[in-house]
Amino acid sequence: MNTATNPTEAINNRKQTLPIKVFCTPDERQTLINNAKQYGLSVSHYLRAISLGLSKTSIRNLSQTDELIKTKVELGRILSLLRLCLTQAEYFPLESRPGFRETVTDVIQEVEDNQANLKAIIQRAVKS
């Protein structure tokens, strides 16, 4: 089995790291699952964060940062679709053409601005 030799490599490729088994009662298991869900994390991610000494506030920030990253990715998908609309504008009915290109361009700019704002928020959250 190929295992990571440094922590950064391990973080980037968790599938190549070694698992740790934790024995617990069914009630304890359910509590762990519920706690992980509360923070929006996988059980593995939650247990790793707790065992490495992150506070509940840090864990909450971590899960919120994950949500922000997902939102940024979704904005990227929206941008792709909007750009596709611009390239396919000639296939829309004539009634919808006036102002179409300008409207889509304005929306693209707004989404790009929101992506930049999200990136700044994510960077601040990761640093704290």
C-alpha atoms as an extended CHARMM CRD file, in Angstrom:
* protein
*
       128  EXT
         1         1  MET       CA              0.0000000000        0.0000000000        0.0000000000  PROA      1               0.0000000000
         2         2  ASN       CA              1.3320000000        3.4290000000       -0.9540000000  PROA      2               0.0000000000
         3         3  THR       CA              1.1310000000        5.7190000000        2.0780000000  PROA      3               0.0000000000
         4         4  ALA       CA              1.7790000000        9.4380000000        2.1730000000  PROA      4               0.0000000000
         5         5  THR       CA              5.1140000000       10.4400000000        3.6840000000  PROA      5               0.0000000000
         6         6  ASN       CA              4.2710000000       13.9980000000        4.6870000000  PROA      6               0.0000000000
         7         7  PRO       CA              1.1150000000       15.5610000000        6.2070000000  PROA      7               0.0000000000
         8         8  THR       CA              0.3630000000       17.7960000000        3.2080000000  PROA      8               0.0000000000
         9         9  GLU       CA              0.4560000000       14.8350000000        0.8430000000  PROA      9               0.0000000000
        10        10  ALA       CA             -1.8440000000       12.8910000000        3.1910000000  PROA      10              0.0000000000
        11        11  ILE       CA             -4.3740000000       15.7170000000        3.2900000000  PROA      11              0.0000000000
        12        12  ASN       CA             -4.4200000000       15.9390000000       -0.4950000000  PROA      12              0.0000000000
        13        13  ASN       CA             -4.9150000000       12.2010000000       -0.9500000000  PROA      13              0.0000000000
        14        14  ARG       CA             -6.7280000000       10.6550000000        2.0300000000  PROA      14              0.0000000000
        15        15  LYS       CA             -7.5600000000        7.4820000000        0.0950000000  PROA      15              0.0000000000
        16        16  GLN       CA             -3.9100000000        6.4270000000        0.3380000000  PROA      16              0.0000000000
        17        17  THR       CA             -3.7340000000        6.8620000000        4.1080000000  PROA      17              0.0000000000
        18        18  LEU       CA             -4.3610000000        4.2260000000        6.7380000000  PROA      18              0.0000000000
        19        19  PRO       CA             -7.7400000000        3.9350000000        8.4780000000  PROA      19              0.0000000000
        20        20  ILE       CA             -8.2020000000        3.7580000000       12.2540000000  PROA      20              0.0000000000
        21        21  LYS       CA            -11.0060000000        1.6740000000       13.7190000000  PROA      21              0.0000000000
        22        22  VAL       CA            -12.9360000000        2.9630000000       16.7120000000  PROA      22              0.0000000000
        23        23  PHE       CA            -15.0320000000        0.5610000000       18.7330000000  PROA      23              0.0000000000
        24        24  CYS       CA            -18.1530000000        2.0600000000       20.2770000000  PROA      24              0.0000000000
        25        25  THR       CA            -21.6620000000        1.1570000000       21.3250000000  PROA      25              0.0000000000
        26        26  PRO       CA            -24.5630000000        1.6940000000       18.9130000000  PROA      26              0.0000000000
        27        27  ASP       CA            -25.6340000000        4.7450000000       20.9510000000  PROA      27              0.0000000000
        28        28  GLU       CA            -22.1400000000        6.2280000000       20.8310000000  PROA      28              0.0000000000
        29        29  ARG       CA            -21.9940000000        5.5620000000       17.0920000000  PROA      29              0.0000000000
        30        30  GLN       CA            -25.2780000000        7.3520000000       16.5250000000  PROA      30              0.0000000000
        31        31  THR       CA            -24.0990000000       10.3010000000       18.6360000000  PROA      31              0.0000000000
        32        32  LEU       CA            -20.9260000000       10.5640000000       16.5490000000  PROA      32              0.0000000000
        33        33  ILE       CA            -22.9510000000       10.4630000000       13.3350000000  PROA      33              0.0000000000
        34        34  ASN       CA            -25.3850000000       13.0960000000       14.6320000000  PROA      34              0.0000000000
        35        35  ASN       CA            -22.5710000000       15.3840000000       15.8040000000  PROA      35              0.0000000000
        36        36  ALA       CA            -20.8120000000       15.1190000000       12.4510000000  PROA      36              0.0000000000
        37        37  LYS       CA            -24.0690000000       15.9130000000       10.6240000000  PROA      37              0.0000000000
        38        38  GLN       CA            -24.6280000000       18.9130000000       12.9180000000  PROA      38              0.0000000000
        39        39  TYR       CA            -21.3760000000       20.4060000000       11.6260000000  PROA      39              0.0000000000
        40        40  GLY       CA            -21.9260000000       19.2730000000        8.0560000000  PROA      40              0.0000000000
        41        41  LEU       CA            -18.9110000000       16.9580000000        8.1100000000  PROA      41              0.0000000000
        42        42  SER       CA            -18.2950000000       13.3000000000        7.4390000000  PROA      42              0.0000000000
        43        43  VAL       CA            -17.7800000000       11.1850000000       10.5610000000  PROA      43              0.0000000000
        44        44  SER       CA            -14.1400000000       10.6880000000        9.5610000000  PROA      44              0.0000000000
        45        45  HSD       CA            -13.5900000000       14.4250000000        9.1150000000  PROA      45              0.0000000000
        46        46  TYR       CA            -15.3690000000       15.1880000000       12.4110000000  PROA      46              0.0000000000
        47        47  LEU       CA            -13.3780000000       12.6090000000       14.4230000000  PROA      47              0.0000000000
        48        48  ARG       CA            -10.1180000000       13.7980000000       12.8770000000  PROA      48              0.0000000000
        49        49  ALA       CA            -10.9210000000       17.4230000000       13.7560000000  PROA      49              0.0000000000
        50        50  ILE       CA            -11.8920000000       16.5640000000       17.3450000000  PROA      50              0.0000000000
        51        51  SER       CA             -8.8660000000       14.3170000000       17.9040000000  PROA      51              0.0000000000
        52        52  LEU       CA             -6.4780000000       16.9270000000       16.5200000000  PROA      52              0.0000000000
        53        53  GLY       CA             -7.7590000000       19.4210000000       19.0740000000  PROA      53              0.0000000000
        54        54  LEU       CA             -9.9040000000       21.7280000000       16.9960000000  PROA      54              0.0000000000
        55        55  SER       CA            -12.5040000000       23.5650000000       19.0330000000  PROA      55              0.0000000000
        56        56  LYS       CA            -16.1940000000       23.3250000000       18.2000000000  PROA      56              0.0000000000
        57        57  THR       CA            -15.9720000000       26.8760000000       16.8110000000  PROA      57              0.0000000000
        58        58  SER       CA            -13.1340000000       25.8200000000       14.4980000000  PROA      58              0.0000000000
        59        59  ILE       CA            -15.1110000000       22.7810000000       13.3790000000  PROA      59              0.0000000000
        60        60  ARG       CA            -18.1510000000       24.9570000000       12.7070000000  PROA      60              0.0000000000
        61        61  ASN       CA            -15.9500000000       27.3540000000       10.6870000000  PROA      61              0.0000000000
        62        62  LEU       CA            -14.5410000000       24.3730000000        8.8040000000  PROA      62              0.0000000000
        63        63  SER       CA            -18.0020000000       23.1440000000        7.8300000000  PROA      63              0.0000000000
        64        64  GLN       CA            -19.0960000000       26.6600000000        6.8770000000  PROA      64              0.0000000000
        65        65  THR       CA            -15.9720000000       27.0310000000        4.7550000000  PROA      65              0.0000000000
        66        66  ASP       CA            -16.8480000000       23.7680000000        3.0010000000  PROA      66              0.0000000000
        67        67  GLU       CA            -20.3120000000       25.1840000000        2.2410000000  PROA      67              0.0000000000
        68        68  LEU       CA            -18.7930000000       28.3930000000        0.8770000000  PROA      68              0.0000000000
        69        69  ILE       CA            -16.4900000000       26.3930000000       -1.3780000000  PROA      69              0.0000000000
        70        70  LYS       CA            -19.4610000000       24.3900000000       -2.6880000000  PROA      70              0.0000000000
        71        71  THR       CA            -21.2900000000       27.6650000000       -3.3710000000  PROA      71              0.0000000000
        72        72  LYS       CA            -18.2720000000       29.0420000000       -5.2380000000  PROA      72              0.0000000000
        73        73  VAL       CA            -18.1780000000       25.9000000000       -7.3960000000  PROA      73              0.0000000000
        74        74  GLU       CA            -21.8950000000       26.2520000000       -8.1630000000  PROA      74              0.0000000000
        75        75  LEU       CA            -21.3370000000       29.8640000000       -9.2000000000  PROA      75              0.0000000000
        76        76  GLY       CA            -18.6660000000       28.5970000000      -11.5920000000  PROA      76              0.0000000000
        77        77  ARG       CA            -21.1830000000       26.2150000000      -13.1380000000  PROA      77              0.0000000000
        78        78  ILE       CA            -23.6750000000       29.0500000000      -13.5310000000  PROA      78              0.0000000000
        79        79  LEU       CA            -20.9990000000       31.1310000000      -15.2440000000  PROA      79              0.0000000000
        80        80  SER       CA            -20.3440000000       28.3210000000      -17.7010000000  PROA      80              0.0000000000
        81        81  LEU       CA            -24.0360000000       28.0920000000      -18.5490000000  PROA      81              0.0000000000
        82        82  LEU       CA            -24.3330000000       31.8520000000      -18.9980000000  PROA      82              0.0000000000
        83        83  ARG       CA            -21.3190000000       31.9110000000      -21.3030000000  PROA      83              0.0000000000
        84        84  LEU       CA            -22.8900000000       29.0660000000      -23.2750000000  PROA      84              0.0000000000
        85        85  CYS       CA            -26.0490000000       31.1840000000      -23.6070000000  PROA      85              0.0000000000
        86        86  LEU       CA            -23.9790000000       33.9660000000      -25.1300000000  PROA      86              0.0000000000
        87        87  THR       CA            -22.4460000000       31.6440000000      -27.7000000000  PROA      87              0.0000000000
        88        88  GLN       CA            -25.8520000000       30.1770000000      -28.5720000000  PROA      88              0.0000000000
        89        89  ALA       CA            -27.8140000000       33.4780000000      -28.6460000000  PROA      89              0.0000000000
        90        90  GLU       CA            -28.6240000000       33.1250000000      -32.3580000000  PROA      90              0.0000000000
        91        91  TYR       CA            -30.8460000000       30.1080000000      -31.5560000000  PROA      91              0.0000000000
        92        92  PHE       CA            -33.2110000000       32.1020000000      -29.2990000000  PROA      92              0.0000000000
        93        93  PRO       CA            -36.4270000000       33.5810000000      -30.7440000000  PROA      93              0.0000000000
        94        94  LEU       CA            -36.1040000000       37.0790000000      -32.2210000000  PROA      94              0.0000000000
        95        95  GLU       CA            -38.3530000000       38.5860000000      -29.5010000000  PROA      95              0.0000000000
        96        96  SER       CA            -35.8550000000       37.7150000000      -26.7960000000  PROA      96              0.0000000000
        97        97  ARG       CA            -32.7500000000       39.0790000000      -28.5570000000  PROA      97              0.0000000000
        98        98  PRO       CA            -32.9490000000       42.8250000000      -27.7420000000  PROA      98              0.0000000000
        99        99  GLY       CA            -30.8910000000       43.4000000000      -24.6220000000  PROA      99              0.0000000000
       100       100  PHE       CA            -30.2340000000       39.6810000000      -24.1920000000  PROA      100             0.0000000000
       101       101  ARG       CA            -26.4600000000       39.8710000000      -24.6440000000  PROA      101             0.0000000000
       102       102  GLU       CA            -26.1590000000       42.9080000000      -22.3340000000  PROA      102             0.0000000000
       103       103  THR       CA            -28.3090000000       41.2770000000      -19.6510000000  PROA      103             0.0000000000
       104       104  VAL       CA            -26.3280000000       38.0350000000      -19.7150000000  PROA      104             0.0000000000
       105       105  THR       CA            -23.0420000000       39.9680000000      -19.6920000000  PROA      105             0.0000000000
       106       106  ASP       CA            -24.2260000000       41.9750000000      -16.6480000000  PROA      106             0.0000000000
       107       107  VAL       CA            -25.2460000000       38.7680000000      -14.8420000000  PROA      107             0.0000000000
       108       108  ILE       CA            -21.8640000000       37.1830000000      -15.6550000000  PROA      108             0.0000000000
       109       109  GLN       CA            -20.1020000000       40.2140000000      -14.1520000000  PROA      109             0.0000000000
       110       110  GLU       CA            -22.2850000000       40.0340000000      -11.0310000000  PROA      110             0.0000000000
       111       111  VAL       CA            -21.5780000000       36.3100000000      -10.5740000000  PROA      111             0.0000000000
       112       112  GLU       CA            -17.8360000000       36.8830000000      -11.0540000000  PROA      112             0.0000000000
       113       113  ASP       CA            -17.9550000000       39.6360000000       -8.3990000000  PROA      113             0.0000000000
       114       114  ASN       CA            -19.7700000000       37.2750000000       -6.0220000000  PROA      114             0.0000000000
       115       115  GLN       CA            -17.1600000000       34.5870000000       -6.6770000000  PROA      115             0.0000000000
       116       116  ALA       CA            -14.3840000000       37.0310000000       -5.8150000000  PROA      116             0.0000000000
       117       117  ASN       CA            -16.1970000000       38.0040000000       -2.5970000000  PROA      117             0.0000000000
       118       118  LEU       CA            -16.6550000000       34.3470000000       -1.6730000000  PROA      118             0.0000000000
       119       119  LYS       CA            -12.9810000000       33.6490000000       -2.3070000000  PROA      119             0.0000000000
       120       120  ALA       CA            -12.0060000000       36.4710000000        0.0710000000  PROA      120             0.0000000000
       121       121  ILE       CA            -14.4330000000       35.1900000000        2.7340000000  PROA      121             0.0000000000
       122       122  ILE       CA            -13.0940000000       31.6350000000        2.3830000000  PROA      122             0.0000000000
       123       123  GLN       CA             -9.5060000000       32.8380000000        2.7150000000  PROA      123             0.0000000000
       124       124  ARG       CA            -10.3530000000       34.8010000000        5.8730000000  PROA      124             0.0000000000
       125       125  ALA       CA            -12.1990000000       31.8090000000        7.3450000000  PROA      125             0.0000000000
       126       126  VAL       CA             -9.3240000000       29.4330000000        6.6390000000  PROA      126             0.0000000000
       127       127  LYS       CA             -6.8220000000       31.7980000000        8.2720000000  PROA      127             0.0000000000
       128       128  SER       CA             -8.8860000000       32.1210000000       11.4700000000  PROA      128             0.0000000000
